[in-house]
PDB file of C-alpha atoms in Angstrom:
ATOM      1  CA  UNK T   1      11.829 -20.251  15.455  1.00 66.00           C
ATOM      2  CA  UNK T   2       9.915 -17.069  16.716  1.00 73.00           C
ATOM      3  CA  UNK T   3      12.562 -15.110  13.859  1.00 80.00           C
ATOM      4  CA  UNK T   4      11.388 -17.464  11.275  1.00 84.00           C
ATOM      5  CA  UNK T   5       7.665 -17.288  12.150  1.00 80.00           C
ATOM      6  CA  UNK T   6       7.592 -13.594  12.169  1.00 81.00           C
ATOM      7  CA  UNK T   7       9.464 -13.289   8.834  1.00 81.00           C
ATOM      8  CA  UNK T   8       7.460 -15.487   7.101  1.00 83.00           C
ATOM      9  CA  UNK T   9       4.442 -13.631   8.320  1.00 84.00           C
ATOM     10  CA  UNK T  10       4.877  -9.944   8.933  1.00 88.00           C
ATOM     11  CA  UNK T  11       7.811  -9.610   6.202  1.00 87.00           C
ATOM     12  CA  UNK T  12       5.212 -11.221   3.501  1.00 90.00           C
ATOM     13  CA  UNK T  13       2.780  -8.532   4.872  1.00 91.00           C
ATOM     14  CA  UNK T  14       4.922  -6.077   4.589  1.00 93.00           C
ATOM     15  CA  UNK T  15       6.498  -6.791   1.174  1.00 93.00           C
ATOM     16  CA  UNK T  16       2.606  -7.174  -0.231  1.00 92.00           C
ATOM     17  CA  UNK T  17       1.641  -4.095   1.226  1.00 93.00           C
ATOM     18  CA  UNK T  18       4.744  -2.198  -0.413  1.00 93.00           C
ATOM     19  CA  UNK T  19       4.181  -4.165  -3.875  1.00 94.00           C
ATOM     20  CA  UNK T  20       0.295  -2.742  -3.891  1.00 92.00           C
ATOM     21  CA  UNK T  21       1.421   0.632  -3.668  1.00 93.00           C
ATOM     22  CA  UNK T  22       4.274   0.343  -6.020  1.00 93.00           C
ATOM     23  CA  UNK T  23       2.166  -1.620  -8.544  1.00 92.00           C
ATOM     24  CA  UNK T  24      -0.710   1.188  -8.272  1.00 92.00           C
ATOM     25  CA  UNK T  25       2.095   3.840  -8.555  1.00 93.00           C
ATOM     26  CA  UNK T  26       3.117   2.029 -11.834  1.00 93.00           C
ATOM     27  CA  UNK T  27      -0.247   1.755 -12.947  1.00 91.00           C
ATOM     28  CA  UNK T  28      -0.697   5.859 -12.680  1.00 92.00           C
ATOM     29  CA  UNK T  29       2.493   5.870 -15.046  1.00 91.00           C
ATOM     30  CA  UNK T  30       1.163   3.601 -17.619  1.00 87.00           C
ATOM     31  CA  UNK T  31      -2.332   5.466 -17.237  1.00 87.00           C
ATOM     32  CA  UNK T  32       0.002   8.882 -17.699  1.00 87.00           C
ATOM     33  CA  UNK T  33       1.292   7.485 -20.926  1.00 83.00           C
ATOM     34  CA  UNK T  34      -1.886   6.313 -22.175  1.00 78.00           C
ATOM     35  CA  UNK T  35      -3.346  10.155 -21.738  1.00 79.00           C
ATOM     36  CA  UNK T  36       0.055  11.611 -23.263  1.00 80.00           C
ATOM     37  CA  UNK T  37      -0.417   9.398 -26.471  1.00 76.00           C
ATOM     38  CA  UNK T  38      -3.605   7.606 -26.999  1.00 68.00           C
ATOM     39  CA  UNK T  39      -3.535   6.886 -30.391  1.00 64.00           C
ATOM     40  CA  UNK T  40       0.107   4.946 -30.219  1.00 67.00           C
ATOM     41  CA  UNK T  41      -0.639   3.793 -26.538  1.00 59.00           C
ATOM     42  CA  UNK T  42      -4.076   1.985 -28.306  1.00 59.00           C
ATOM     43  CA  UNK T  43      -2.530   0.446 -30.523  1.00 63.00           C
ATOM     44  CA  UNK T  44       0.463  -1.342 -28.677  1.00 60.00           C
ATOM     45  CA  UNK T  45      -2.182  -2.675 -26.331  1.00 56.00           C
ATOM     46  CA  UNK T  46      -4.167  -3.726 -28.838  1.00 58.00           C
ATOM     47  CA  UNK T  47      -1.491  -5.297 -30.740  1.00 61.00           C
ATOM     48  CA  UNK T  48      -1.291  -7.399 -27.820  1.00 57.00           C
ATOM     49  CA  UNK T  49      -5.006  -8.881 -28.876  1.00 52.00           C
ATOM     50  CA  UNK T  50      -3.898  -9.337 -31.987  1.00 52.00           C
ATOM     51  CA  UNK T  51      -4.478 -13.250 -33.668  1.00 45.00           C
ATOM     52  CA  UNK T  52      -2.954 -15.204 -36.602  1.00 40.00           C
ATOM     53  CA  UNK T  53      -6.358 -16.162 -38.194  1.00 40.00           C
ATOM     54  CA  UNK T  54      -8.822 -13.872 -39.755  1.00 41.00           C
ATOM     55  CA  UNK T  55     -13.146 -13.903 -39.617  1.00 43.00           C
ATOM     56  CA  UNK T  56     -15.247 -14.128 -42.404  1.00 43.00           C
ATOM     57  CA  UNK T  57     -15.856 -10.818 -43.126  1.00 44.00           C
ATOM     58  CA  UNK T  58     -13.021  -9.730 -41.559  1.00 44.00           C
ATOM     59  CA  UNK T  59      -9.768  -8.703 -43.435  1.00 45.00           C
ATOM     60  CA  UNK T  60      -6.325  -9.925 -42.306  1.00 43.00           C
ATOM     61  CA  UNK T  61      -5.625  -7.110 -39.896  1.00 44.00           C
ATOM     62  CA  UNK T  62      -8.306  -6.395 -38.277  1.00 46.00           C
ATOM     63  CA  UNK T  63      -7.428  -7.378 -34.237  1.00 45.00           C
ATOM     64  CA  UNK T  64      -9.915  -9.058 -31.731  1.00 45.00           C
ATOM     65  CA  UNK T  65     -10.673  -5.351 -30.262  1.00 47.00           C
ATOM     66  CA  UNK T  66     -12.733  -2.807 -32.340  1.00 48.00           C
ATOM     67  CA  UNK T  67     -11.895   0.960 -30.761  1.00 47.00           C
ATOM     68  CA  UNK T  68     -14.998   0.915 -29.109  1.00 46.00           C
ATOM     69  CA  UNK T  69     -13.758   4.095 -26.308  1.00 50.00           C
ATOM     70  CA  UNK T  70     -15.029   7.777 -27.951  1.00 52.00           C
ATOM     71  CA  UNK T  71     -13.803   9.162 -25.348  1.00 55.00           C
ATOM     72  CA  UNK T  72      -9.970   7.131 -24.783  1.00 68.00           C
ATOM     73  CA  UNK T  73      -8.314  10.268 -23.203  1.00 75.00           C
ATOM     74  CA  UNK T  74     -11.181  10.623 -20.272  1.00 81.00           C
ATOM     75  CA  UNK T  75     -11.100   7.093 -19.619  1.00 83.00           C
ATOM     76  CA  UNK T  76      -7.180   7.535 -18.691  1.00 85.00           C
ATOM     77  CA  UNK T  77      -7.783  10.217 -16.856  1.00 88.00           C
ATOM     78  CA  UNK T  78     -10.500   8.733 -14.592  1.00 89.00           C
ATOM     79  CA  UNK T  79      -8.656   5.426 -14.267  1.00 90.00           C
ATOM     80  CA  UNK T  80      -5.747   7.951 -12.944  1.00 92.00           C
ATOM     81  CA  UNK T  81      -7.247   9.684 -11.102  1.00 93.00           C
ATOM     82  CA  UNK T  82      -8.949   6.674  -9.188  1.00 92.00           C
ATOM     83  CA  UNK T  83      -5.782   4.675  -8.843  1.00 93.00           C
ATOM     84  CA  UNK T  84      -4.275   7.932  -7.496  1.00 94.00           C
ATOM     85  CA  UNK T  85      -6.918   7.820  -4.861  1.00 92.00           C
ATOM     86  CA  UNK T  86      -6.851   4.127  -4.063  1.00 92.00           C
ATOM     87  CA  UNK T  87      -3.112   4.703  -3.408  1.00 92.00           C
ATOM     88  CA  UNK T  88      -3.234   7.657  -1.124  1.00 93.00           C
ATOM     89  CA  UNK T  89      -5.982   6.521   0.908  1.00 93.00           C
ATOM     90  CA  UNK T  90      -3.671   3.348   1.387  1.00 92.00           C
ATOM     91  CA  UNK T  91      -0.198   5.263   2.750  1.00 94.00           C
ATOM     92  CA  UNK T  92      -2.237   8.184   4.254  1.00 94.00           C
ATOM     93  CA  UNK T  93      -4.398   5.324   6.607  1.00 94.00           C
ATOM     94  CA  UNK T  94      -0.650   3.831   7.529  1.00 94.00           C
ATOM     95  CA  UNK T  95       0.469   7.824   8.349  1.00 95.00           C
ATOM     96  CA  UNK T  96      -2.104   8.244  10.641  1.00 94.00           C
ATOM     97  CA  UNK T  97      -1.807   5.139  12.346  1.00 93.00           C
ATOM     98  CA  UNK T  98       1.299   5.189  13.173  1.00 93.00           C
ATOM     99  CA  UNK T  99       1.506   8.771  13.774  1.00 92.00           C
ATOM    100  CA  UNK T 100      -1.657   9.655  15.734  1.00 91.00           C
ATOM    101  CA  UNK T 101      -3.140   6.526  17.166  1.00 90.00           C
ATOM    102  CA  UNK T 102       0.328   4.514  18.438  1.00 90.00           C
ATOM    103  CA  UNK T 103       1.634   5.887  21.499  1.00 86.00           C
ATOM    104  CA  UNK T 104       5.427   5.521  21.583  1.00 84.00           C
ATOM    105  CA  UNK T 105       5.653   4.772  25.190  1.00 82.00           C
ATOM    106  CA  UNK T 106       5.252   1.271  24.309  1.00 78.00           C
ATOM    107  CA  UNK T 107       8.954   1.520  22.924  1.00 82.00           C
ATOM    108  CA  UNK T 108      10.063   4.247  25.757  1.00 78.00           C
ATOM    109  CA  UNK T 109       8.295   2.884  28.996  1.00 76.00           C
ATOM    110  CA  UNK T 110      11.847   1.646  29.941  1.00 69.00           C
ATOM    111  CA  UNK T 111      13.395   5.052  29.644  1.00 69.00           C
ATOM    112  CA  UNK T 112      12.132   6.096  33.015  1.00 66.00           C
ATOM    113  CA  UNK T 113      14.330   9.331  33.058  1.00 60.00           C
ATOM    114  CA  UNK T 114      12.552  10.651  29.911  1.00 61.00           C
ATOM    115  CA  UNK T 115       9.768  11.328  31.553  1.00 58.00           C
ATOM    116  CA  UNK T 116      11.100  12.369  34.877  1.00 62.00           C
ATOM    117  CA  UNK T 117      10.115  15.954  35.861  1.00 57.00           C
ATOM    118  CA  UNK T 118      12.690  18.423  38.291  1.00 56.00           C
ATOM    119  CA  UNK T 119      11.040  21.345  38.820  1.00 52.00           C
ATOM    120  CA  UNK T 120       8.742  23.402  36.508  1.00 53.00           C
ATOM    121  CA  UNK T 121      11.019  25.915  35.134  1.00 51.00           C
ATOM    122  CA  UNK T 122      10.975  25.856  31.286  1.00 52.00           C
ATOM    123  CA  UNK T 123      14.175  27.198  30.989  1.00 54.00           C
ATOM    124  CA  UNK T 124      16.282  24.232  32.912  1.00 65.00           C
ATOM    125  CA  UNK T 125      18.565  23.118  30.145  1.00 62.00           C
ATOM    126  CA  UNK T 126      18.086  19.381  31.283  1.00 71.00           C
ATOM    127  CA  UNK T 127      14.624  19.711  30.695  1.00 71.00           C
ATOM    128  CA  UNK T 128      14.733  20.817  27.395  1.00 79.00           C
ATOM    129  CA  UNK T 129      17.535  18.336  26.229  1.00 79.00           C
ATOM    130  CA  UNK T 130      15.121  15.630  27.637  1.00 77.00           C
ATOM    131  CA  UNK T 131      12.464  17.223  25.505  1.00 80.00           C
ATOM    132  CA  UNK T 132      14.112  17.460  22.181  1.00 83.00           C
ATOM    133  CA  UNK T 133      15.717  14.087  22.767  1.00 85.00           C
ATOM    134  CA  UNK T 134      12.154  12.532  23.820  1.00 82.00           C
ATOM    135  CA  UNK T 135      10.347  14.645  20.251  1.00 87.00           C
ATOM    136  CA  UNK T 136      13.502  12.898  18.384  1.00 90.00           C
ATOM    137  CA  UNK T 137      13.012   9.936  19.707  1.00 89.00           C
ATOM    138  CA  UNK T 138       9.422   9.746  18.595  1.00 89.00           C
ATOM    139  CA  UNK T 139      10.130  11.074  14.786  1.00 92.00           C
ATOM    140  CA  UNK T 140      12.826   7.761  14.895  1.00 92.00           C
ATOM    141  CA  UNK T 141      10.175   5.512  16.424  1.00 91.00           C
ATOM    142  CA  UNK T 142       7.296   6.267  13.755  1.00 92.00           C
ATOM    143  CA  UNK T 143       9.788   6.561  11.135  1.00 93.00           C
ATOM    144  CA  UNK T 144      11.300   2.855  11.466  1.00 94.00           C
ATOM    145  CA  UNK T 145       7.714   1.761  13.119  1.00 93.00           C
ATOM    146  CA  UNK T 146       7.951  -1.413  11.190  1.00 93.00           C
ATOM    147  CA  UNK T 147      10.789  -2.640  12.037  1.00 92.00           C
ATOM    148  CA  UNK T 148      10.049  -1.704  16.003  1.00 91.00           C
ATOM    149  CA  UNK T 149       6.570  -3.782  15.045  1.00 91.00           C
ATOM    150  CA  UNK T 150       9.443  -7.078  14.002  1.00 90.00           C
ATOM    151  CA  UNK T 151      11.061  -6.668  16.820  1.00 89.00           C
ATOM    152  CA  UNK T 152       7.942  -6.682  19.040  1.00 88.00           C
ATOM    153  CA  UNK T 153       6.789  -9.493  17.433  1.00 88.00           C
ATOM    154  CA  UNK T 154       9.796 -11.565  17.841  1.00 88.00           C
ATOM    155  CA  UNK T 155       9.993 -11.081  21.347  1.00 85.00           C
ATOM    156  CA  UNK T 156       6.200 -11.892  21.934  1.00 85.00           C
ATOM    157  CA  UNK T 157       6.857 -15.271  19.822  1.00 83.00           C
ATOM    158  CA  UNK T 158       9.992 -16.141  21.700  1.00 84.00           C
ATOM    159  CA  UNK T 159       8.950 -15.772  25.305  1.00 81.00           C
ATOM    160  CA  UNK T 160       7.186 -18.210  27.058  1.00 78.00           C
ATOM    161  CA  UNK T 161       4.944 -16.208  29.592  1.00 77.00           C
ATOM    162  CA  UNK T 162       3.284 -13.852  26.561  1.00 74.00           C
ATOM    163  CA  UNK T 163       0.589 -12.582  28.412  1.00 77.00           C
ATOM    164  CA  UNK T 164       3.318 -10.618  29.736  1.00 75.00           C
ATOM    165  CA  UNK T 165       4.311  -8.820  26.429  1.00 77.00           C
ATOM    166  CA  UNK T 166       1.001  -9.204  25.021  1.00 82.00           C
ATOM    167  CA  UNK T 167      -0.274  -5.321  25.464  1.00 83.00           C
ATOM    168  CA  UNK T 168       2.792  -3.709  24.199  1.00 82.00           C
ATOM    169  CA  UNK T 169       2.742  -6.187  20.697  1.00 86.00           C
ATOM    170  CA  UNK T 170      -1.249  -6.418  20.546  1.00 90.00           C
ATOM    171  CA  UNK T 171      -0.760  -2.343  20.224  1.00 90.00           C
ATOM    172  CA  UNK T 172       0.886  -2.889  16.929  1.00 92.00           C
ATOM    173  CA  UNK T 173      -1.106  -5.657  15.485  1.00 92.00           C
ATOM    174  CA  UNK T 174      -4.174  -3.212  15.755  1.00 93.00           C
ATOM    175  CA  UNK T 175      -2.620  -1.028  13.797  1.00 94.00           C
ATOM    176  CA  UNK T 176      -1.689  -3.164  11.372  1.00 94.00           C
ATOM    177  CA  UNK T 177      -4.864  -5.230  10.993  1.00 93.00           C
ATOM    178  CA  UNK T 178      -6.676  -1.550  10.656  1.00 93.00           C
ATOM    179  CA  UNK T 179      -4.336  -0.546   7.498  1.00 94.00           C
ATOM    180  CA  UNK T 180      -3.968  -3.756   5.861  1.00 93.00           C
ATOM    181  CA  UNK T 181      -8.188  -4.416   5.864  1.00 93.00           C
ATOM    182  CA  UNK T 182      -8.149  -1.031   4.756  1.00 92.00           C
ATOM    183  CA  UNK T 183      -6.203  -1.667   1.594  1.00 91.00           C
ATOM    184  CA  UNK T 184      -7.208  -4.922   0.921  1.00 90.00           C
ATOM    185  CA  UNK T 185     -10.676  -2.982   0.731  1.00 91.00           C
ATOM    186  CA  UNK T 186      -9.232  -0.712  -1.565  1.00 89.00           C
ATOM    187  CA  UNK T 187      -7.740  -3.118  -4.031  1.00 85.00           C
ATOM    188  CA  UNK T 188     -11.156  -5.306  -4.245  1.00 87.00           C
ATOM    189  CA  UNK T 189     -12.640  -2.437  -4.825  1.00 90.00           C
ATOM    190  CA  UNK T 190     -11.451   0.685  -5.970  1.00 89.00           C
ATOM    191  CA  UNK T 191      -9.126  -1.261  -8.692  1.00 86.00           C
ATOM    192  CA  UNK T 192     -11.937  -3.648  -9.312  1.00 88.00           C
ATOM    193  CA  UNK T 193     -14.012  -0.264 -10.386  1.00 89.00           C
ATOM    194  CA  UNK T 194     -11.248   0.802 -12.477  1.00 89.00           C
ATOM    195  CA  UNK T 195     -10.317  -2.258 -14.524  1.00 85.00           C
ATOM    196  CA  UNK T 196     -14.350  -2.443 -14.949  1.00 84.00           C
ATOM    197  CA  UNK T 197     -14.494   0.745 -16.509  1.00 84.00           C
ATOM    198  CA  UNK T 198     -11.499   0.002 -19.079  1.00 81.00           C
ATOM    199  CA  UNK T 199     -13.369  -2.807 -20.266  1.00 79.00           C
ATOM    200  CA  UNK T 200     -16.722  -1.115 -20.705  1.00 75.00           C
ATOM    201  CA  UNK T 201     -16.255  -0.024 -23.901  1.00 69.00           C
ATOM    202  CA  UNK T 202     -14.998  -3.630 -25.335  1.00 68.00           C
ATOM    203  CA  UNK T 203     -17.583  -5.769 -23.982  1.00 69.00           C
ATOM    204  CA  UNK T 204     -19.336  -6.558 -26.557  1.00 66.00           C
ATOM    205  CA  UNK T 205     -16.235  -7.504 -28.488  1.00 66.00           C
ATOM    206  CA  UNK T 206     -14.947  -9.693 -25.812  1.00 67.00           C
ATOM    207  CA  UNK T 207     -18.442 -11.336 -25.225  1.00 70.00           C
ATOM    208  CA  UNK T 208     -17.877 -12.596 -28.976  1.00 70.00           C
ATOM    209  CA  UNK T 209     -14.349 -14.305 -28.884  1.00 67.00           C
ATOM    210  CA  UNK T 210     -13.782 -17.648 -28.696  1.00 67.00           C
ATOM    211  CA  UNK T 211     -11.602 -20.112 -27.084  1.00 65.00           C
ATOM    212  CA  UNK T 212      -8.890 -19.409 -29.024  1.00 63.00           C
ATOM    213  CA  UNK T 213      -8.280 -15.650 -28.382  1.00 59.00           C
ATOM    214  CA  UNK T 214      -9.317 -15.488 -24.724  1.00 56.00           C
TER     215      UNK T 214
END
């Protein structure tokens, strides 16, 4: 059961999390494309606006968007440059949680002769195996953080007494909590902004359609 629970909610977080910032990444490509070739790239989204009945007034090919955008290869550039930022600011907030605000004794605390001490000299060869085991150790620990965060989790939903465990797994939800808010921020923002600003220049065309195109 506790396996179960925690897949169904920290692996959906997870996979969400990872499908933003590979759906923004995507979105910088198409964006890319769109500055490359504006003319082409206009067209093939406009075809996609395109209806089977004409206007009076209108001839047989016009499409439900007039080329409103003067300025098509700033507005791909901006929209870039923004979802660039959105996505950054979403894997750099992750970075520095994990890296500089989780302390990785809550995975080592066990490993009592890490952090034992003979002596002060700096060049005892125990000591400085301990200490390059111990830094490698950490680089594992913050690389796989998520799946130490599972495993945390699973053992906090299968024990009984949790108040027992409930330091060492609260630790990670924190940090988890912080980075997720922080992107779901982003994305009802940032990309709210951005998909905004592409429409700008077709509003008044889109104000005028009816129920049929819409």
């Amino acid at each position: 059961a506790a396996i179960i629970i925690t897949f169904f909610q920290l692996g959906f977080s997870y996979f969400f999390y990872v499908f933003d910032i590979y759906s923004d990444y995507q979105l910088t490509t198409d964006y890319t494309n769109a500055y490359n070739d504006v003319g082409n790239y206009t067209l093939s989204m406009l075809e996609c606006a395109r209806v089977n009945h004409t206007y009076e007034g209108h001839n047989k090919n016009s499409t439900c968007f007039k080329f409103a955008d003067k300025y098509p290869e700033t507005t791909y550039w901006i929209a870039f440059i923004l979802t660039w930022v959105s996505m950054v600011v979403s894997v750099a907030v992750y970075f520095v949680g994990v890296v500089f605000f989780f302390d990785s004794k809550n995975i080592t605390e066990k490993l009592t002769w890490i952090h034992k001490r003979k002596g002060n000299s700096k060049k005892d060869l125990n000591h400085c195996f301990k200490k390059v085991f111990e830094y490698f150790l950490i680089f594992l620990i913050k690389l796989f953080w998520p799946l130490f965060h599972i495993y945390r989790r699973v053992r906090y939903e299968a024990t009984r007494n949790k108040s027992n465990r409930r330091k060492n797994y609260i630790e990670f939800e924190s940090i988890w909590i912080m980075v997720k808010t922080i992107e779901y921020g982003i994305e009802a923002t940032i990309q709210l902004i951005v998909v905004l600003y592409l429409l700008v220049p077709y509003y008044d065309e889109i104000h005028d359609w009816d129920f049929q195109i819409t």
